[in-house]
Structures are given as C-alpha cells and as structure tokens.
Coordinates of C-alpha atoms in Angstrom, one line a residue:
X208 CA 26.9 -14.0 -5.3
X209 CA 26.5 -15.8 -2.0
X210 CA 23.9 -15.7 0.8
X211 CA 23.9 -13.2 3.7
X212 CA 22.0 -13.9 6.9
X213 CA 20.7 -11.4 9.4
X214 CA 18.8 -12.1 12.7
X215 CA 15.9 -9.7 13.5
X216 CA 13.6 -9.7 16.5
X217 CA 11.0 -11.5 14.3
X218 CA 13.3 -14.1 12.9
X219 CA 16.2 -14.8 10.6
X220 CA 16.3 -13.5 6.9
X221 CA 18.6 -14.6 4.1
X222 CA 19.6 -12.1 1.5
X223 CA 22.3 -11.8 -1.2
X224 CA 25.9 -10.9 -0.7
X225 CA 26.9 -8.8 -3.7
X226 CA 30.5 -8.3 -2.5
X227 CA 30.7 -4.8 -1.2
X228 CA 26.9 -4.6 -0.6
X229 CA 24.3 -7.0 1.0
X230 CA 20.7 -6.9 -0.3
X231 CA 17.5 -8.2 1.2
X232 CA 14.1 -8.2 -0.6
X233 CA 10.7 -8.4 1.0
X234 CA 11.4 -8.3 4.8
X235 CA 7.9 -7.9 6.3
X236 CA 7.4 -5.1 8.8
X237 CA 3.6 -5.9 9.3
X238 CA 1.2 -8.7 8.8
X239 CA -0.2 -9.3 5.3
X240 CA -3.2 -6.9 4.8
X241 CA -5.8 -9.5 3.9
X242 CA -9.2 -10.4 5.2
X243 CA -10.1 -8.3 8.2
X244 CA -6.7 -6.5 8.0
X245 CA -7.2 -5.3 4.4
X246 CA -8.5 -1.9 5.5
X247 CA -7.2 -1.9 9.0
X248 CA -4.2 -0.1 10.5
X249 CA -1.0 -2.2 10.0
X250 CA -0.3 -4.9 12.5
X251 CA 3.3 -5.6 13.5
X252 CA 4.6 -8.8 12.1
X253 CA 4.7 -11.9 14.4
X254 CA 7.9 -13.9 14.5
X255 CA 8.4 -16.6 12.0
X256 CA 10.1 -20.0 12.2
X257 CA 13.3 -20.8 10.4
X258 CA 15.1 -18.5 7.9
X259 CA 12.9 -16.4 5.6
X260 CA 14.1 -16.1 2.0
X261 CA 14.9 -12.5 1.1
X262 CA 16.7 -13.0 -2.2
X263 CA 13.7 -12.3 -4.5
X264 CA 11.3 -9.3 -4.8
X265 CA 8.2 -9.7 -2.7
X266 CA 4.6 -8.9 -3.8
X267 CA 3.7 -5.4 -5.0
X268 CA 0.7 -3.4 -3.8
X269 CA 0.2 -2.3 -7.4
X270 CA -2.1 -4.7 -9.2
X271 CA -3.5 -2.7 -12.1
X272 CA -1.5 -0.9 -14.8
X273 CA -3.0 2.3 -16.2
X274 CA 0.1 3.8 -17.9
X275 CA 1.1 1.6 -20.8
X276 CA 4.6 3.2 -20.9
X277 CA 5.7 4.4 -17.5
X278 CA 8.9 6.3 -17.1
X279 CA 10.1 4.1 -14.4
X280 CA 9.4 0.4 -15.1
X281 CA 6.7 -0.9 -12.8
X282 CA 7.2 -4.6 -12.0
X283 CA 4.0 -6.2 -10.7
X284 CA 4.6 -9.3 -8.4
X285 CA 1.6 -11.3 -7.3
X286 CA 1.1 -12.1 -3.6
X287 CA -0.2 -10.7 -0.3
X288 CA 3.0 -9.8 1.5
X289 CA 3.0 -6.2 0.3
X290 CA 3.9 -4.6 3.7
X291 CA 7.6 -5.1 3.4
X292 CA 11.0 -3.3 3.1
X293 CA 13.9 -3.9 0.8
X294 CA 17.3 -3.2 2.3
X295 CA 20.7 -2.5 0.9
X296 CA 23.6 -2.2 3.3
X297 CA 27.4 -1.8 3.2
X298 CA 29.0 -5.2 3.6
X299 CA 31.1 -3.7 6.4
X300 CA 29.4 -3.1 9.7
X301 CA 29.2 0.2 11.6
X302 CA 26.8 3.0 12.5
X303 CA 25.9 3.9 9.0
X304 CA 23.3 6.7 8.2
X305 CA 20.0 5.4 6.8
X306 CA 18.0 6.5 3.8
X307 CA 14.3 5.4 3.9
X308 CA 12.7 5.7 0.4
X309 CA 9.0 6.1 -0.3
X310 CA 8.3 5.6 -4.0
X311 CA 5.9 7.7 -6.0
X312 CA 3.2 6.8 -8.5
X313 CA 0.2 8.9 -7.8
X314 CA -0.7 6.9 -4.7
X315 CA -1.8 4.0 -6.9
X316 CA 1.3 2.6 -8.7
X317 CA 5.0 1.9 -8.1
X318 CA 6.9 -0.4 -5.8
X319 CA 9.8 -0.7 -3.4
X320 CA 12.0 -2.5 -6.0
X321 CA 11.6 -0.4 -9.1
X322 CA 14.9 -0.6 -11.0
X323 CA 15.8 3.0 -10.8
X324 CA 15.9 2.8 -7.0
X325 CA 18.8 0.4 -6.7
X326 CA 20.0 1.1 -3.2
X327 CA 23.5 -0.4 -3.9
X328 CA 24.7 3.0 -5.2
X329 CA 24.1 4.6 -1.8
X330 CA 25.3 1.5 0.1
X331 CA 28.6 1.7 -1.6
X332 CA 28.9 5.2 -0.2
X333 CA 28.3 4.0 3.4
X334 CA 24.5 4.4 3.6
X335 CA 21.9 1.8 4.5
X336 CA 18.9 2.1 2.2
X337 CA 15.4 0.9 3.1
X338 CA 12.8 1.0 0.4
X339 CA 9.2 0.8 1.6
X340 CA 6.3 -1.2 0.1
X341 CA 2.9 0.2 1.2
X342 CA -0.8 -0.1 0.4
X343 CA -1.9 1.9 -2.6
X344 CA -5.1 3.2 -4.1
X345 CA -8.3 2.0 -2.6
X346 CA -6.7 -0.1 0.1
X347 CA -4.2 2.6 1.0
X348 CA -6.0 6.0 0.6
X349 CA -9.7 5.9 -0.2
X350 CA -11.5 7.1 2.9
X351 CA -14.3 4.8 4.3
X352 CA -16.5 5.5 7.3
X353 CA -15.8 2.0 8.6
X354 CA -12.0 2.1 8.3
X355 CA -9.1 4.3 9.5
X356 CA -8.1 7.0 7.1
X357 CA -4.6 7.2 5.6
X358 CA -3.8 3.5 5.8
X359 CA -0.9 3.9 3.4
X360 CA 0.5 6.7 5.6
X361 CA 0.1 4.4 8.7
X362 CA 2.2 1.9 6.7
X363 CA 4.9 4.5 6.2
X364 CA 5.0 5.1 9.9
X365 CA 5.0 1.4 10.7
X366 CA 8.0 1.0 8.4
X367 CA 9.8 3.8 10.1
X368 CA 9.1 2.1 13.4
X369 CA 10.6 -1.1 12.0
X370 CA 13.7 0.9 11.0
X371 CA 14.0 2.3 14.5
X372 CA 13.8 -1.2 16.0
X373 CA 15.7 -3.4 13.5
X374 CA 18.1 -1.3 11.4
X375 CA 21.1 -1.9 13.7
X376 CA 21.1 -5.5 12.5
X377 CA 22.2 -4.2 9.1
X378 CA 24.8 -1.8 10.5
X379 CA 22.4 1.2 10.4
X380 CA 22.1 4.0 13.0
X381 CA 18.5 4.5 14.1
X382 CA 19.5 8.0 15.2
X383 CA 20.5 9.1 11.7
X384 CA 17.5 8.4 9.5
X385 CA 16.6 10.5 6.5
X386 CA 13.2 9.8 4.9
X387 CA 12.9 10.6 1.2
X388 CA 10.5 10.3 -1.7
X389 CA 9.6 11.6 -5.1
X390 CA 6.2 12.8 -6.5
X391 CA 3.6 11.1 -4.4
X392 CA 6.5 9.9 -2.3
X393 CA 7.7 13.5 -1.9
X394 CA 4.3 14.5 -0.8
X395 CA 4.5 11.6 1.7
X396 CA 7.6 13.2 3.2
X397 CA 5.9 16.5 3.6
X398 CA 2.9 14.8 5.3
X399 CA 5.3 12.9 7.7
X400 CA 7.0 16.2 8.7
X401 CA 3.7 17.3 10.2
X402 CA 2.4 13.9 11.4
X403 CA 2.5 13.5 15.2
X404 CA 2.8 9.7 15.2
X405 CA 6.0 10.1 13.0
X406 CA 7.7 12.5 15.3
X407 CA 11.2 11.4 16.2
X408 CA 11.3 8.5 13.7
X409 CA 13.5 10.4 11.2
X410 CA 16.0 13.2 11.4
X411 CA 16.2 14.5 7.9
X412 CA 13.9 14.7 4.9
X413 CA 14.2 14.9 1.1
X414 CA 11.1 15.8 -0.9
X415 CA 11.7 15.5 -4.7
X416 CA 9.0 16.9 -6.9
X417 CA 6.5 16.6 -4.0
X418 CA 2.9 16.2 -4.9
X419 CA 0.5 17.7 -2.3
X420 CA -3.0 18.0 -3.7
X421 CA -5.1 20.6 -1.9
X422 CA -8.5 19.5 -3.1
X423 CA -10.3 17.0 -0.8
X424 CA -9.8 13.3 -1.4
X425 CA -12.4 11.3 -3.4
X426 CA -15.0 9.7 -1.1
X427 CA -16.7 6.5 -2.2
X428 CA -20.5 6.3 -2.6
X429 CA -22.4 5.5 0.6
X430 CA -23.2 2.0 -0.5
X431 CA -19.5 1.1 -0.8
X432 CA -17.8 0.2 2.5
X433 CA -14.5 -1.2 3.5
X434 CA -16.2 -4.2 5.0
X435 CA -18.0 -5.0 1.8
X436 CA -15.0 -4.7 -0.3
X437 CA -12.9 -6.8 2.1
X438 CA -15.6 -9.5 1.9
X439 CA -15.4 -9.4 -1.9
X440 CA -11.6 -9.9 -1.9
X441 CA -9.1 -8.8 -4.5
X442 CA -11.6 -8.8 -7.4
X443 CA -14.0 -6.4 -5.7
X444 CA -11.2 -4.0 -4.7
X445 CA -9.8 -4.0 -8.2
X446 CA -13.2 -3.4 -9.8
X447 CA -13.9 -0.5 -7.5
X448 CA -10.4 0.9 -8.3
X449 CA -11.3 0.9 -12.0
X450 CA -14.7 2.5 -11.2
X451 CA -13.0 5.4 -9.4
X452 CA -10.6 5.9 -12.3
X453 CA -13.6 6.0 -14.8
X454 CA -15.4 8.5 -12.6
X455 CA -12.4 10.8 -12.0
X456 CA -10.7 11.0 -15.4
X457 CA -9.3 14.5 -14.9
X458 CA -8.1 14.2 -11.3
X459 CA -6.2 11.7 -9.2
X460 CA -8.7 9.9 -7.0
X461 CA -6.2 9.0 -4.3
X462 CA -4.3 11.1 -1.8
X463 CA -3.8 11.4 2.0
X464 CA -6.8 12.7 3.9
X465 CA -6.3 15.9 5.9
X466 CA -7.8 15.8 9.4
X467 CA -7.4 13.3 12.2
X468 CA -4.3 12.0 14.0
X469 CA -2.0 11.2 11.1
X470 CA -2.5 14.4 9.1
X471 CA -4.1 16.8 11.5
X472 CA -3.8 19.9 9.3
X473 CA -2.7 21.0 5.8
X474 CA 0.7 19.5 5.1
X475 CA 2.1 22.7 3.7
X476 CA 1.3 24.5 7.0
X477 CA 2.8 21.7 9.2
X478 CA 6.2 21.3 7.4
X479 CA 7.7 23.9 9.7
X480 CA 7.8 24.5 13.5
X481 CA 6.1 22.1 15.8
X482 CA 7.2 18.5 15.5
X483 CA 9.3 19.2 12.4
X484 CA 11.4 22.0 13.9
X485 CA 15.1 21.6 13.2
X486 CA 14.5 18.6 10.9
X487 CA 16.6 19.5 7.8
X488 CA 14.6 19.5 4.5
X489 CA 15.9 19.2 1.0
X490 CA 13.2 20.0 -1.5
X491 CA 13.1 20.6 -5.2
X492 CA 11.6 19.8 -8.6
X493 CA 12.3 19.5 -12.3
X494 CA 11.9 22.6 -14.4
X495 CA 9.2 21.3 -16.7
X496 CA 7.5 18.6 -14.7
X497 CA 4.3 18.0 -16.6
X498 CA 4.6 20.7 -19.3
X499 CA 4.3 18.2 -22.1
X500 CA 0.8 17.2 -20.8
X501 CA -0.5 20.4 -22.4
X502 CA 0.4 18.9 -25.8
X503 CA -2.3 16.2 -25.3
X504 CA -5.1 18.6 -24.2
X505 CA -7.6 19.4 -26.9
X506 CA -7.5 23.1 -27.8
X507 CA -10.9 24.1 -26.4
X508 CA -10.0 22.4 -23.1
X509 CA -6.7 24.2 -22.6
X510 CA -7.9 27.3 -20.6
X511 CA -10.6 25.4 -18.6
X512 CA -8.1 22.7 -17.8
X513 CA -5.5 25.2 -16.6
X514 CA -8.2 27.1 -14.6
X515 CA -9.3 23.9 -12.9
X516 CA -5.7 22.9 -11.9
X517 CA -5.0 26.4 -10.6
X518 CA -8.2 26.7 -8.6
X519 CA -8.0 23.2 -7.2
X520 CA -4.5 23.9 -6.0
X521 CA -5.7 27.2 -4.3
X522 CA -4.0 29.8 -6.6
X523 CA -4.1 33.1 -4.6
X524 CA -6.3 35.7 -6.3
X525 CA -3.5 38.3 -5.9
X526 CA -1.2 36.1 -7.9
X527 CA -3.3 36.3 -11.1
X528 CA -1.7 39.5 -12.3
X529 CA 1.8 38.0 -12.0
X530 CA 0.6 34.9 -13.8
X531 CA -0.6 37.1 -16.7
X532 CA 2.7 38.9 -16.9
X533 CA 4.6 35.7 -17.0
X534 CA 2.4 34.3 -19.8
X535 CA 3.0 37.3 -22.0
X536 CA 4.8 36.2 -25.2
X537 CA 4.3 32.5 -24.7
X538 CA 2.0 30.3 -26.8
X539 CA -1.2 29.3 -25.2
X540 CA 0.0 25.7 -24.8
X541 CA 3.3 26.7 -23.2
X542 CA 1.4 29.0 -20.8
X543 CA -1.0 26.2 -19.9
X544 CA 1.9 23.8 -19.5
X545 CA 3.6 26.3 -17.1
X546 CA 0.4 26.6 -15.0
X547 CA 0.2 22.8 -14.8
X548 CA 3.8 22.5 -13.7
X549 CA 3.4 25.2 -11.0
X550 CA 0.0 23.9 -9.8
X551 CA 1.1 20.3 -9.6
X552 CA 4.6 20.6 -8.1
X553 CA 6.4 24.0 -8.2
X554 CA 3.8 25.8 -6.0
X555 CA 4.3 23.0 -3.4
X556 CA 8.1 23.5 -3.4
X557 CA 7.7 27.3 -3.0
X558 CA 5.1 27.0 -0.2
X559 CA 7.1 24.5 1.7
X560 CA 10.4 26.5 1.4
X561 CA 8.8 29.8 2.3
X562 CA 6.9 28.3 5.3
X563 CA 10.1 26.9 6.6
X564 CA 12.1 30.1 6.0
X565 CA 9.5 32.0 8.1
X566 CA 10.0 29.5 10.9
X567 CA 13.8 29.5 10.6
X568 CA 13.9 25.7 9.9
X569 CA 16.9 24.5 7.8
X570 CA 15.9 24.1 4.2
X571 CA 17.7 23.6 0.9
X572 CA 16.1 23.9 -2.6
X573 CA 17.2 22.6 -6.0
X574 CA 15.9 23.0 -9.5
X575 CA 16.7 20.3 -12.0
X576 CA 17.0 22.3 -15.2
X577 CA 19.3 20.2 -17.4
X578 CA 18.1 20.6 -21.0
X579 CA 19.7 17.6 -22.6
X580 CA 17.7 15.1 -24.5
X581 CA 14.0 15.2 -23.6
X582 CA 14.5 18.0 -21.0
X583 CA 13.9 18.3 -17.3
X584 CA 10.5 16.6 -17.1
X585 CA 9.0 14.6 -14.3
X586 CA 11.2 11.8 -13.0
X587 CA 14.2 12.9 -15.2
X588 CA 16.2 13.8 -12.1
X589 CA 16.0 10.5 -10.4
X590 CA 18.7 8.6 -12.4
X591 CA 21.0 11.4 -11.5
X592 CA 20.3 11.4 -7.7
X593 CA 20.3 7.6 -7.6
X594 CA 23.4 7.3 -9.9
X595 CA 21.8 4.8 -12.2
X596 CA 22.4 6.3 -15.7
X597 CA 22.4 2.9 -17.2
X598 CA 19.3 1.6 -15.5
X599 CA 16.3 0.1 -17.3
X600 CA 14.7 2.6 -19.6
X601 CA 16.8 5.5 -18.3
X602 CA 18.5 6.6 -21.6
X603 CA 15.3 6.2 -23.6
X604 CA 13.4 8.3 -21.1
X605 CA 16.1 11.0 -20.9
X606 CA 16.6 11.0 -24.7
X607 CA 20.4 11.0 -24.4
X608 CA 23.1 9.7 -22.1
X609 CA 23.3 11.4 -18.7
X610 CA 26.5 13.5 -18.3
X611 CA 28.7 11.6 -15.9
X612 CA 29.9 14.7 -14.0
X613 CA 26.3 15.9 -13.4
X614 CA 25.3 12.4 -12.2
X615 CA 28.2 12.4 -9.7
X616 CA 27.5 15.9 -8.4
X617 CA 23.8 15.3 -7.9
X618 CA 24.3 11.9 -6.3
X619 CA 27.0 13.4 -4.0
X620 CA 24.5 16.1 -2.9
X621 CA 22.1 13.4 -1.6
X622 CA 24.9 11.4 0.0
X623 CA 26.2 14.5 1.8
X624 CA 22.6 15.4 3.0
X625 CA 22.0 11.9 4.3
X626 CA 25.4 11.6 5.9
X627 CA 25.7 15.1 7.5
X628 CA 22.4 17.0 7.0
X629 CA 23.8 19.4 4.4
X630 CA 23.9 18.8 0.6
X631 CA 27.0 20.9 0.1
X632 CA 25.5 24.2 -1.1
X633 CA 24.0 27.2 0.7
X634 CA 20.6 26.9 2.4
X635 CA 17.5 28.6 1.2
X636 CA 17.2 31.7 3.4
X637 CA 15.3 34.9 3.3
X638 CA 18.5 36.9 2.6
X639 CA 19.2 35.4 -0.7
X640 CA 16.8 32.5 -1.4
X641 CA 19.5 30.6 -3.2
X642 CA 18.5 27.6 -5.3
X643 CA 20.9 25.0 -6.7
X644 CA 20.3 24.8 -10.5
X645 CA 21.3 21.3 -11.6
X646 CA 22.4 21.8 -15.1
X647 CA 25.6 21.1 -17.0
X648 CA 27.4 22.9 -15.4
X649 CA 25.5 23.4 -12.1
X650 CA 25.2 26.9 -10.6
X651 CA 23.6 28.7 -7.7
X652 CA 20.7 31.1 -8.6
X653 CA 19.7 34.0 -6.4
X654 CA 16.0 34.1 -5.6
X655 CA 15.6 31.0 -7.7
X656 CA 11.9 30.6 -6.9
X657 CA 11.0 34.2 -7.7
X658 CA 8.6 33.5 -10.6
X659 CA 6.8 30.8 -8.7
X660 CA 6.6 32.9 -5.5
X661 CA 5.1 35.9 -7.4
X662 CA 2.1 33.8 -8.4
X663 CA 1.7 31.2 -5.6
X664 CA 3.2 33.0 -2.6
X665 CA 2.8 36.7 -3.4
X666 CA 2.9 37.8 0.2
X667 CA 6.5 36.5 0.7
X668 CA 9.1 39.3 0.3

C-alpha cells in the first residue's frame, strides 16, 4: 500500500492507495465539538497547515458500550475529532456517483468505520463512498432549552454540504448523491427527506430498516443544561448519558426532535411531496427484525410490553382487528415478537411507502426474508448489501455462510440504485405494490406489505 494525496479547500489530506481504490479516514467537515461547541450547531472546519494524515481511523462519538456483544463490531477510538468523514473512491478519476452512509446504533452507538461498512466494495464498482461520523446520544440528540435541537441531524447536513463542496476532489459527482442508512441511520434518511436545510443536497435515498420513533424525545430534568454539561466536560456528559439509560430502561432515550427548522413535521408525513418530490427512495427491512427480543421478556410482561410498543408507535385503532386475526394460531411470544417487529420497523416501511405512493413519488420496497442460519433478523441484510460476507463477525452473526449469488444480487441492487436511481426491479406502485423478497432465490411478491398495511395503514387500499 502507498500514500494517496488529495487537496481540498481546507488543506491537503494523505490517505492510502489500495491499488484499485483510495481510502481516507477522518477528514474533518467541521470543527471539533468541544468546549462552547459541544452543544452548538456544527462549525465549518477552518483550513489547516501542511498535510493531514488520513490513513488511520479518527475518533468515534461513541464513548460508552451498553451492548456487550453487538452484531456489528463497534470500535471506540478516543479523541475529539468526531465530526469527520471516511472516503473510499475509485483509483481512476471521473464523475462517479456518490453514496453517503449514515450508520445506525440507536442514536447512541456506532461509527463511520465499522468493519461491515467497507466502502471499497462499492468503490470497485465505480462509486465514491462517504461514511459520516456525527454526534450521538446526549451531545447529538438530547433536547436542551439552551442549545439547538437535533445537533446530530445538523451534523448530517454539514457532512452533505461538505460532499457538495469537496467530493469532486475524489472523482465524485456532487449532482449524483445518494444518502443511505440503516436502523437509526435509516430513520436519519427519512428525516432528511423532509428537512428543508437538506433540500438539494442529495438526489436519491436508501432507508434500510428505518427506525422512526413516534413518541416524544426524552427531555432532561430542568436542572440539567447544555451549558452545565459542557462546563463539566466529557465525564459529566458520560455520567448524564448513563443516568438517562437507567431512567429509560424500556425505551430509547435518544432520537430526532420533531418541530423546528430541521424536522418541521412528522418524518413519515414529510417523506413525500414538498422538498422530497421526485427523489427516488429505496426502503425495506428484514422479515424478523427484533422478534427474538420477545424470548427475553418475562411472561407477565409480554402483553403489556407489546401494548406499550404498539401504542407508542401510534397503532391505529381500526388495525386492532387485523392484528388479532394475524395472531390467531401463533404462540403468545411469536405474536408479541411480530408486534415488536412491526411497531419498531415494519410499520415505518409501510407508512413511508404508502405516503409516497399517494404522492406519486418513485419508491422501491424490499423484504430481506432469507431464512438461512439465524434468520432475517436486524442487521442481517447488511453484509449482503455491502458485499462483505467475510467481514468481522459476519458468519457468526448470520449463523452460516452467506450464499454468494444472493450477496451479488443484493449488492448489485444498491449499485444500480446509486448509479441510475433504479434497483433493477419494479417500483412499489398502487397497482401492484410489488416488493422484492430477498431470499435464495429472490422473487417479486405482489402486495408484499399487505399484512403490515392491514394493521398499521388500514385506510390504504
């Protein structure tokens, strides 16, 4: 491996030449969020002197680890330069399409350089990949009266502005940008579709297993302020993070705040029409996202837990009868698992797809239903879409080797979507509501969201 240098408006960066791909870690798009900037909107990075080393991963916003065995390995790197991007680009120049990736992790974990998100796989197909590091948890999403809301979302927008201004230096075309993410990152994509400050910064969108929580964000006690936490530094922020986790054991305490300039209205209403009109969207999920969670719920808590999830995600009253019919013949745990899946992810996919169908906006839907190994659980589709079947922890998480033909077909669908705005199968339209079922072999399913629609979108016909 040799060095690769690129000159940006802010200075020179030195990455790694991998032969057919060049890779750059930790290019800052904003000033480090420390001191008075810790809870402020991102500030564009000032130029630096000399050549900045971009051969090693930069700092991660994730500082605390709550999951002892995450599906996707979560490297934690100390430091303050968390507002950065990692870039993979074809070694040959040209006006390449761009894929901007926003990682998931419940708005409190994950990073731009998690090993499953190796952009070299897309770069070898002629796509420039930009993976975004952004503020998480308390610093990124807890609302404070003395700080702007949705600081993490402001970071995403700042990163997209960086792509607009700098990506040509890597051979990327700023007029062909697709923003993509999974889980919390998929929810980020749906928020950006309806965010006025993000208008025009991307031209396609991929929302994989998008998490959009409809309940209000967790507000801090009145005595806790952004100014006070900033004065206390890293230790005070981490301790408050632990406190929010203790006090919200059955919910995720972090999420984008609805209201204001960045997310003016409910994301699932703003994904169609308006500023997102004509932006192609590819959206989908795994068939049994969090179903296994029900195995860890104590028996007496199963029904209350399912009811809490359904109500917090605004289950329509008229969908209860369909839910009862679908639960007939299932065990209580499997029924609860299905409710958790639908409430957490599937209902979001259906609502986004139906809202866009009604507006006539181009939309494609997939269902990852491959039943090999440990089944189609949360995150299991990512090694296929990213074409990393041999990545760290992949085979252990899947429970069996990923079929090569399915990996190639799923990866190709994202390559096609980023390259030409079409994944290579029919769009989701009111006439057939076709869904691509990613199994071995793959197939198209007519009205593939029928069961979810009957419960969560009963007015759609």
